[in-house]
PDB file of C-alpha atoms in Angstrom:
ATOM      1  CA  LYS A  27      14.828   7.436 -41.371  1.00 80.00           C
ATOM      2  CA  VAL A  28      15.551   7.512 -37.880  1.00 93.00           C
ATOM      3  CA  GLU A  29      13.208   7.698 -34.598  1.00 97.00           C
ATOM      4  CA  VAL A  30      14.255   7.952 -31.227  1.00 97.00           C
ATOM      5  CA  ASN A  31      11.740   7.312 -28.296  1.00 98.00           C
ATOM      6  CA  VAL A  32      12.697   9.375 -25.277  1.00 98.00           C
ATOM      7  CA  SER A  33      12.589   6.169 -22.845  1.00 97.00           C
ATOM      8  CA  LYS A  34      15.507   5.455 -24.946  1.00 97.00           C
ATOM      9  CA  ILE A  35      17.739   7.886 -24.276  1.00 97.00           C
ATOM     10  CA  GLU A  36      16.318   7.995 -20.487  1.00 97.00           C
ATOM     11  CA  ARG A  37      17.898   4.114 -20.697  1.00 96.00           C
ATOM     12  CA  PHE A  38      20.660   4.925 -22.214  1.00 95.00           C
ATOM     13  CA  ALA A  39      22.180   8.670 -21.807  1.00 95.00           C
ATOM     14  CA  ASP A  40      25.093   9.542 -20.394  1.00 93.00           C
ATOM     15  CA  GLN A  41      23.878  12.658 -18.580  1.00 92.00           C
ATOM     16  CA  THR A  42      27.745  14.176 -19.437  1.00 91.00           C
ATOM     17  CA  LYS A  43      27.173  14.497 -22.851  1.00 92.00           C
ATOM     18  CA  ILE A  44      25.462  15.725 -26.004  1.00 93.00           C
ATOM     19  CA  VAL A  45      23.025  13.223 -27.177  1.00 95.00           C
ATOM     20  CA  VAL A  46      22.928  13.131 -31.125  1.00 94.00           C
ATOM     21  CA  VAL A  47      19.984  11.760 -32.801  1.00 96.00           C
ATOM     22  CA  PRO A  48      20.460  11.187 -36.353  1.00 94.00           C
ATOM     23  CA  GLY A  49      16.431  11.799 -36.838  1.00 96.00           C
ATOM     24  CA  LYS A  50      13.881  12.133 -34.943  1.00 97.00           C
ATOM     25  CA  VAL A  51      13.411  12.051 -31.397  1.00 98.00           C
ATOM     26  CA  LEU A  52       9.569  11.394 -30.563  1.00 98.00           C
ATOM     27  CA  GLY A  53       7.475  11.637 -26.815  1.00 97.00           C
ATOM     28  CA  ASP A  54       6.789   7.419 -26.103  1.00 98.00           C
ATOM     29  CA  GLY A  55       7.774   7.096 -22.324  1.00 97.00           C
ATOM     30  CA  GLU A  56       8.716   8.952 -19.839  1.00 96.00           C
ATOM     31  CA  ILE A  57      12.281  11.164 -18.975  1.00 96.00           C
ATOM     32  CA  LYS A  58      13.820  12.141 -15.814  1.00 96.00           C
ATOM     33  CA  LYS A  59      17.516  12.589 -16.904  1.00 95.00           C
ATOM     34  CA  LYS A  60      18.409  15.911 -17.098  1.00 96.00           C
ATOM     35  CA  VAL A  61      20.540  15.720 -20.942  1.00 96.00           C
ATOM     36  CA  LYS A  62      21.274  17.963 -23.629  1.00 95.00           C
ATOM     37  CA  VAL A  63      19.756  16.949 -26.848  1.00 96.00           C
ATOM     38  CA  ALA A  64      20.811  17.431 -30.602  1.00 96.00           C
ATOM     39  CA  ALA A  65      18.532  16.191 -33.193  1.00 96.00           C
ATOM     40  CA  PHE A  66      17.264  16.923 -37.249  1.00 95.00           C
ATOM     41  CA  GLN A  67      13.193  17.200 -35.173  1.00 97.00           C
ATOM     42  CA  PHE A  68      11.578  16.646 -32.345  1.00 98.00           C
ATOM     43  CA  SER A  69       8.067  15.848 -32.012  1.00 98.00           C
ATOM     44  CA  ASN A  70       5.730  18.504 -30.350  1.00 98.00           C
ATOM     45  CA  SER A  71       5.440  16.261 -27.368  1.00 98.00           C
ATOM     46  CA  ALA A  72       9.247  15.002 -27.004  1.00 98.00           C
ATOM     47  CA  LYS A  73      10.440  18.454 -26.846  1.00 98.00           C
ATOM     48  CA  LYS A  74       7.353  19.310 -24.412  1.00 98.00           C
ATOM     49  CA  LYS A  75       9.079  16.677 -22.136  1.00 98.00           C
ATOM     50  CA  LEU A  76      12.636  17.213 -22.356  1.00 98.00           C
ATOM     51  CA  GLU A  77      12.187  20.828 -21.756  1.00 97.00           C
ATOM     52  CA  GLN A  78       9.702  20.292 -18.758  1.00 97.00           C
ATOM     53  CA  ASN A  79      12.788  18.691 -16.928  1.00 96.00           C
ATOM     54  CA  GLY A  80      14.926  21.302 -17.659  1.00 97.00           C
ATOM     55  CA  SER A  81      16.914  18.824 -20.573  1.00 97.00           C
ATOM     56  CA  THR A  82      17.983  21.431 -23.815  1.00 95.00           C
ATOM     57  CA  VAL A  83      17.116  20.428 -26.778  1.00 96.00           C
ATOM     58  CA  MET A  84      19.269  21.236 -29.809  1.00 94.00           C
ATOM     59  CA  ASN A  85      19.278  21.122 -33.859  1.00 93.00           C
ATOM     60  CA  ILE A  86      22.122  18.961 -35.546  1.00 90.00           C
ATOM     61  CA  GLU A  87      23.397  22.463 -36.878  1.00 87.00           C
ATOM     62  CA  ASP A  88      24.209  23.547 -32.860  1.00 85.00           C
ATOM     63  CA  VAL A  89      26.944  21.211 -32.325  1.00 86.00           C
ATOM     64  CA  LEU A  90      28.617  20.614 -35.591  1.00 81.00           C
ATOM     65  CA  ASN A  91      31.556  22.815 -33.176  1.00 79.00           C
ATOM     66  CA  GLU A  92      31.515  20.613 -30.635  1.00 78.00           C
ATOM     67  CA  ASP A  93      34.034  18.635 -29.586  1.00 77.00           C
ATOM     68  CA  VAL A  94      33.321  15.089 -30.387  1.00 79.00           C
ATOM     69  CA  LYS A  95      34.235  13.377 -27.308  1.00 82.00           C
ATOM     70  CA  ASN A  96      31.263  15.103 -25.804  1.00 84.00           C
ATOM     71  CA  MET A  97      28.414  13.242 -28.224  1.00 88.00           C
ATOM     72  CA  GLN A  98      26.680   9.971 -27.596  1.00 88.00           C
ATOM     73  CA  ILE A  99      24.969   9.122 -30.760  1.00 88.00           C
ATOM     74  CA  ILE A 100      21.635   7.107 -29.853  1.00 87.00           C
ATOM     75  CA  VAL A 101      20.079   5.029 -32.766  1.00 82.00           C
TER      76      VAL A 101
END
């Protein structure tokens, strides 16, 4: 099971792409980048941190019709 903290998204995310996490996003760390994040699950703290900074939280199903070139997978 893949688990990624928001701090890892902060370090590695390209703000021009949709970040895809094939698992759960956890709330450890800080995030300042405004990103679009799609995952199977979000912890309450991760969702809160992402939404508070203006990021977009999405389900994996929401990105199935997106162009793969616009995605960045973080594991």
